[in-house]
Amino acid sequence: MPSLNTFTLTQSSNLDCSQVDGICSLSCQDSDLDCFVIDNNGFILISKRSQETGRFLGEVDGSVMTYLLNMGVFSQVTMYDYQAMCKMSHHHHNGGRHLLSPIYWIVTAAKWLMSELFMFFLEWGTWGCWQWESRAEAKAIFHHSHKLKKQDILQPCDTEYPVFVYQNSIQETNGIMECGGCRKMFVIQQIPNSNLLLVVTDSTCDCSMFPPVLQEATEVKYNASVKCDRMRSQKLRRRPDTCHAFHPEENAQDCGGAAENLASITLLLLPLGTWVLLR
């Protein structure tokens, strides 16, 4: 595989080769050049900046990826995820949802009062047997649990996202992009016997006017008829051939015995007595 530090370009590449006849050699150690080794799906494997490794080329340099898509070097394919999780929409079509009853506000106020009392007892030593570090840790856990409860609720959904595939028929290509007050040149070469590509761009020209090319997933919205067809096409679970409602070795008198369990007064008074003794 060719080294990332040195590579050869033809005169038509226009990367500092205008004064050279035939083939010229350039180095990725040049501060005016950005060099990337990407795979056939556009993900960066090698870069001058380690934080760019593993990221999508369109996210790092949207101008080059946009130009490669327009030239047909990469093609976009839409993929679907039928096991995704999406945020539940809080939009309600019924206007009566906002007309909350007074009971809702009473319950909300009671929950707030209970949480404040809990934090008050926790901070002012009602559980005196705890160390200060334990109380601080418990307080952090309490706030973290409340924060988790406020997160968005997820529900199963279908999503679609773009995937970009390199066209193997193109071994090498180059181009020039107009970026307002400058022109950005680039060249792309296929690395022999691999699915990797060497991308070299001019870093002196700012092409931030081009938006990044992202691979964000979007939820697929189905209308009523398509949604019903998808539900019908899903494979149903096969019911068992026979029904097993009982077992001959099962004692029916053992069922429902948990309803007779009562709270133990001893266990309820034991923590209180221990707390009094420690005080």
Short mmCIF file of C-alpha atoms in Angstrom, two decimals:
data_model
loop_
_atom_site.label_atom_id
_atom_site.label_comp_id
_atom_site.label_asym_id
_atom_site.label_seq_id
_atom_site.Cartn_x
_atom_site.Cartn_y
_atom_site.Cartn_z
CA MET A 1 0.00 0.00 0.00
CA PRO A 2 1.39 3.46 -0.81
CA SER A 3 2.68 5.56 2.02
CA LEU A 4 0.52 8.42 3.27
CA ASN A 5 3.54 10.72 3.44
CA THR A 6 4.40 10.73 -0.28
CA PHE A 7 2.36 10.29 -3.44
CA THR A 8 2.61 11.15 -7.14
CA LEU A 9 0.27 13.31 -9.17
CA THR A 10 -0.08 13.98 -12.83
CA GLN A 11 0.04 17.49 -14.22
CA SER A 12 -3.73 17.55 -14.62
CA SER A 13 -4.21 17.28 -10.87
CA ASN A 14 -3.53 21.02 -10.45
CA LEU A 15 -2.06 20.61 -6.94
CA ASP A 16 1.19 22.59 -7.28
CA CYS A 17 2.06 20.67 -10.45
CA SER A 18 1.42 23.42 -12.98
CA GLN A 19 5.16 24.02 -13.49
CA VAL A 20 6.06 20.34 -13.81
CA ASP A 21 5.78 18.23 -16.96
CA GLY A 22 4.47 14.68 -16.53
CA ILE A 23 4.57 13.43 -12.92
CA CYS A 24 5.39 15.38 -9.77
CA SER A 25 5.77 14.17 -6.20
CA LEU A 26 4.07 15.82 -3.23
CA SER A 27 4.13 15.03 0.47
CA CYS A 28 1.29 14.93 2.97
CA GLN A 29 3.70 16.50 5.45
CA ASP A 30 3.10 19.77 3.61
CA SER A 31 1.09 22.09 5.86
CA ASP A 32 -0.91 23.33 2.86
CA LEU A 33 -2.32 19.86 2.17
CA ASP A 34 -4.91 17.78 4.02
CA CYS A 35 -4.59 14.03 3.46
CA PHE A 36 -7.13 11.37 4.34
CA VAL A 37 -7.25 7.61 3.88
CA ILE A 38 -10.92 6.61 3.70
CA ASP A 39 -12.73 3.36 3.04
CA ASN A 40 -15.25 2.72 0.28
CA ASN A 41 -18.04 4.14 2.46
CA GLY A 42 -16.29 7.44 3.15
CA PHE A 43 -15.14 6.88 6.74
CA ILE A 44 -11.73 8.26 7.68
CA LEU A 45 -9.12 5.69 8.70
CA ILE A 46 -6.00 7.89 8.68
CA SER A 47 -5.78 11.65 9.07
CA LYS A 48 -3.28 14.26 10.17
CA ARG A 49 -5.60 15.02 13.09
CA SER A 50 -6.34 12.06 15.32
CA GLN A 51 -9.74 13.40 16.37
CA GLU A 52 -10.99 12.99 12.79
CA THR A 53 -10.26 9.24 12.70
CA GLY A 54 -13.45 7.19 12.50
CA ARG A 55 -15.60 10.10 11.38
CA PHE A 56 -17.39 10.43 8.05
CA LEU A 57 -15.57 12.50 5.42
CA GLY A 58 -18.72 14.51 4.68
CA GLU A 59 -18.87 15.56 8.31
CA VAL A 60 -15.25 16.74 8.30
CA ASP A 61 -15.19 18.31 4.82
CA GLY A 62 -18.62 18.74 3.31
CA SER A 63 -17.31 20.56 0.22
CA VAL A 64 -15.22 17.61 -1.01
CA MET A 65 -17.93 15.06 -0.31
CA THR A 66 -20.54 17.17 -2.09
CA TYR A 67 -18.30 17.48 -5.13
CA LEU A 68 -17.58 13.72 -5.16
CA LEU A 69 -21.31 12.99 -5.08
CA ASN A 70 -21.97 15.37 -7.96
CA MET A 71 -19.14 13.77 -9.98
CA GLY A 72 -20.52 10.27 -9.38
CA VAL A 73 -17.44 9.10 -7.47
CA PHE A 74 -19.74 8.21 -4.56
CA SER A 75 -23.35 7.22 -4.84
CA GLN A 76 -25.97 7.58 -2.13
CA VAL A 77 -28.02 4.57 -1.02
CA THR A 78 -30.91 4.80 1.43
CA MET A 79 -30.91 2.18 4.19
CA TYR A 80 -33.74 1.39 6.60
CA ASP A 81 -33.70 0.44 10.26
CA TYR A 82 -36.86 -1.40 11.29
CA GLN A 83 -35.77 -1.79 14.93
CA ALA A 84 -35.00 1.84 15.78
CA MET A 85 -36.19 3.84 18.77
CA CYS A 86 -37.57 7.36 18.30
CA LYS A 87 -38.60 10.09 20.70
CA MET A 88 -42.28 10.06 21.43
CA SER A 89 -44.06 13.10 20.11
CA HIS A 90 -45.61 15.34 22.77
CA HIS A 91 -48.06 16.87 20.31
CA HIS A 92 -51.68 16.08 21.14
CA HIS A 93 -54.38 16.46 18.52
CA ASN A 94 -57.04 16.79 21.22
CA GLY A 95 -57.17 20.32 22.61
CA GLY A 96 -58.73 19.02 25.83
CA ARG A 97 -55.35 17.58 26.86
CA HIS A 98 -54.25 21.02 28.05
CA LEU A 99 -57.33 21.45 30.25
CA LEU A 100 -55.87 19.60 33.20
CA SER A 101 -58.00 18.91 36.25
CA PRO A 102 -57.11 20.29 39.71
CA ILE A 103 -56.22 16.75 40.81
CA TYR A 104 -53.21 16.80 38.50
CA TRP A 105 -51.82 19.92 40.17
CA ILE A 106 -52.49 18.53 43.64
CA VAL A 107 -50.59 15.34 42.84
CA THR A 108 -47.73 17.34 41.30
CA ALA A 109 -47.49 19.55 44.38
CA ALA A 110 -47.52 16.50 46.66
CA LYS A 111 -44.66 14.90 44.71
CA TRP A 112 -42.66 18.12 44.91
CA LEU A 113 -43.28 18.43 48.67
CA MET A 114 -42.24 14.82 49.30
CA SER A 115 -39.01 15.25 47.33
CA GLU A 116 -38.17 18.47 49.21
CA LEU A 117 -38.81 16.80 52.58
CA PHE A 118 -36.65 13.88 51.57
CA MET A 119 -33.78 16.19 50.65
CA PHE A 120 -34.25 18.19 53.87
CA PHE A 121 -33.97 15.09 56.06
CA LEU A 122 -31.04 13.90 54.00
CA GLU A 123 -29.08 17.14 54.37
CA TRP A 124 -29.77 17.93 58.05
CA GLY A 125 -28.82 14.59 59.51
CA THR A 126 -32.09 12.81 60.16
CA TRP A 127 -30.18 9.68 59.22
CA GLY A 128 -27.29 10.55 61.51
CA CYS A 129 -25.57 7.22 61.17
CA TRP A 130 -24.50 8.16 57.67
CA GLN A 131 -21.22 9.91 56.99
CA TRP A 132 -21.19 13.24 55.19
CA GLU A 133 -19.68 11.57 52.13
CA SER A 134 -22.50 9.04 52.04
CA ARG A 135 -25.11 11.80 52.23
CA ALA A 136 -23.43 13.71 49.43
CA GLU A 137 -23.29 10.57 47.30
CA ALA A 138 -26.94 9.78 48.02
CA LYS A 139 -27.89 13.35 47.12
CA ALA A 140 -26.09 13.07 43.79
CA ILE A 141 -27.80 9.75 43.06
CA PHE A 142 -31.20 11.27 43.93
CA HIS A 143 -30.70 14.20 41.56
CA HIS A 144 -29.39 11.86 38.85
CA SER A 145 -32.48 9.65 39.13
CA HIS A 146 -34.75 12.69 38.82
CA LYS A 147 -32.77 13.80 35.77
CA LEU A 148 -33.25 10.40 34.14
CA LYS A 149 -36.99 10.59 34.68
CA LYS A 150 -37.11 13.85 32.69
CA GLN A 151 -35.54 12.27 29.62
CA ASP A 152 -37.60 11.80 26.51
CA ILE A 153 -39.64 8.63 26.24
CA LEU A 154 -38.63 6.38 23.33
CA GLN A 155 -40.91 4.23 21.23
CA PRO A 156 -40.24 1.69 18.45
CA CYS A 157 -40.18 3.18 14.96
CA ASP A 158 -38.71 2.83 11.46
CA THR A 159 -35.90 5.14 10.36
CA GLU A 160 -34.02 5.76 7.15
CA TYR A 161 -30.44 7.01 6.76
CA PRO A 162 -28.09 7.60 3.80
CA VAL A 163 -25.09 5.37 3.05
CA PHE A 164 -22.44 6.37 0.52
CA VAL A 165 -20.69 3.82 -1.68
CA TYR A 166 -17.58 4.36 -3.79
CA GLN A 167 -17.75 3.47 -7.49
CA ASN A 168 -14.83 1.09 -8.17
CA SER A 169 -14.71 2.01 -11.86
CA ILE A 170 -13.09 5.37 -11.00
CA GLN A 171 -9.42 4.78 -10.17
CA GLU A 172 -8.34 8.43 -9.89
CA THR A 173 -9.98 11.80 -10.31
CA ASN A 174 -9.46 15.44 -9.35
CA GLY A 175 -11.33 18.70 -9.44
CA ILE A 176 -11.47 22.37 -8.50
CA MET A 177 -14.22 23.89 -6.37
CA GLU A 178 -15.18 27.55 -6.32
CA CYS A 179 -15.41 28.65 -2.68
CA GLY A 180 -16.22 32.31 -2.87
CA GLY A 181 -12.90 34.16 -2.76
CA CYS A 182 -10.69 31.12 -3.44
CA ARG A 183 -10.52 27.87 -5.38
CA LYS A 184 -10.06 24.58 -3.56
CA MET A 185 -8.33 21.75 -5.43
CA PHE A 186 -8.45 18.08 -4.52
CA VAL A 187 -7.41 14.69 -5.87
CA ILE A 188 -8.57 11.20 -5.00
CA GLN A 189 -6.67 7.99 -5.79
CA GLN A 190 -7.65 4.38 -5.20
CA ILE A 191 -5.09 2.39 -3.19
CA PRO A 192 -4.34 -0.82 -5.15
CA ASN A 193 -5.54 -4.19 -3.82
CA SER A 194 -7.77 -2.62 -1.17
CA ASN A 195 -11.04 -0.83 -0.63
CA LEU A 196 -9.21 2.30 0.54
CA LEU A 197 -8.87 5.71 -1.07
CA LEU A 198 -6.33 8.49 -0.67
CA VAL A 199 -7.94 11.94 -0.62
CA VAL A 200 -5.70 15.03 -0.82
CA THR A 201 -7.18 18.54 -0.54
CA ASP A 202 -5.90 22.09 -0.41
CA SER A 203 -6.19 23.29 3.21
CA THR A 204 -5.48 26.95 2.44
CA CYS A 205 -8.91 27.58 0.93
CA ASP A 206 -11.87 27.89 3.31
CA CYS A 207 -14.93 26.13 1.88
CA SER A 208 -17.14 26.40 4.96
CA MET A 209 -19.89 27.76 2.71
CA PHE A 210 -20.68 24.12 1.85
CA PRO A 211 -22.79 22.44 4.54
CA PRO A 212 -21.54 19.14 5.98
CA VAL A 213 -22.85 15.90 4.52
CA LEU A 214 -24.28 13.94 7.45
CA GLN A 215 -25.65 10.45 7.92
CA GLU A 216 -28.43 11.35 10.32
CA ALA A 217 -31.34 8.95 10.63
CA THR A 218 -34.86 10.31 10.14
CA GLU A 219 -38.10 8.69 11.20
CA VAL A 220 -40.24 7.25 8.43
CA LYS A 221 -43.81 8.52 8.67
CA TYR A 222 -46.40 6.11 7.31
CA ASN A 223 -49.95 6.97 6.36
CA ALA A 224 -52.81 4.89 7.71
CA SER A 225 -53.02 2.44 4.78
CA VAL A 226 -49.27 1.75 4.60
CA LYS A 227 -49.10 1.33 8.37
CA CYS A 228 -51.87 -1.26 8.30
CA ASP A 229 -50.16 -3.14 5.45
CA ARG A 230 -46.91 -3.25 7.40
CA MET A 231 -48.68 -4.61 10.47
CA ARG A 232 -50.33 -7.32 8.37
CA SER A 233 -47.03 -8.26 6.75
CA GLN A 234 -45.31 -8.83 10.08
CA LYS A 235 -44.87 -12.46 11.00
CA LEU A 236 -47.27 -13.49 13.71
CA ARG A 237 -46.29 -15.72 16.59
CA ARG A 238 -47.51 -19.27 16.18
CA ARG A 239 -49.82 -20.43 18.91
CA PRO A 240 -49.14 -23.79 20.59
CA ASP A 241 -51.04 -26.76 19.22
CA THR A 242 -52.47 -27.70 22.62
CA CYS A 243 -53.50 -25.73 25.70
CA HIS A 244 -51.73 -26.48 28.99
CA ALA A 245 -53.93 -24.83 31.60
CA PHE A 246 -52.81 -27.05 34.52
CA HIS A 247 -50.26 -29.65 35.52
CA PRO A 248 -51.23 -32.90 37.31
CA GLU A 249 -48.41 -32.49 39.86
CA GLU A 250 -49.33 -28.90 40.70
CA ASN A 251 -51.01 -28.19 44.03
CA ALA A 252 -53.71 -25.59 43.44
CA GLN A 253 -53.82 -24.70 47.15
CA ASP A 254 -50.38 -23.10 46.90
CA CYS A 255 -51.62 -20.48 44.45
CA GLY A 256 -52.51 -17.05 45.79
CA GLY A 257 -50.80 -17.53 49.14
CA ALA A 258 -48.85 -14.32 48.77
CA ALA A 259 -51.99 -12.28 49.48
CA GLU A 260 -51.89 -13.48 53.09
CA ASN A 261 -48.42 -12.08 53.81
CA LEU A 262 -48.54 -9.25 56.36
CA ALA A 263 -45.96 -6.67 57.36
CA SER A 264 -43.83 -7.70 60.34
CA ILE A 265 -44.05 -5.28 63.26
CA THR A 266 -40.63 -6.43 64.48
CA LEU A 267 -38.96 -5.59 61.20
CA LEU A 268 -40.65 -2.20 61.14
CA LEU A 269 -39.54 -1.30 64.68
CA LEU A 270 -36.00 -2.67 64.38
CA PRO A 271 -34.61 0.18 62.19
CA LEU A 272 -36.28 2.77 64.45
CA GLY A 273 -34.76 1.24 67.57
CA THR A 274 -31.34 1.04 65.97
CA TRP A 275 -31.53 4.71 65.01
CA VAL A 276 -32.49 5.71 68.59
CA LEU A 277 -29.55 3.73 70.05
CA LEU A 278 -27.09 5.28 67.63
CA ARG A 279 -28.32 8.78 68.48
#
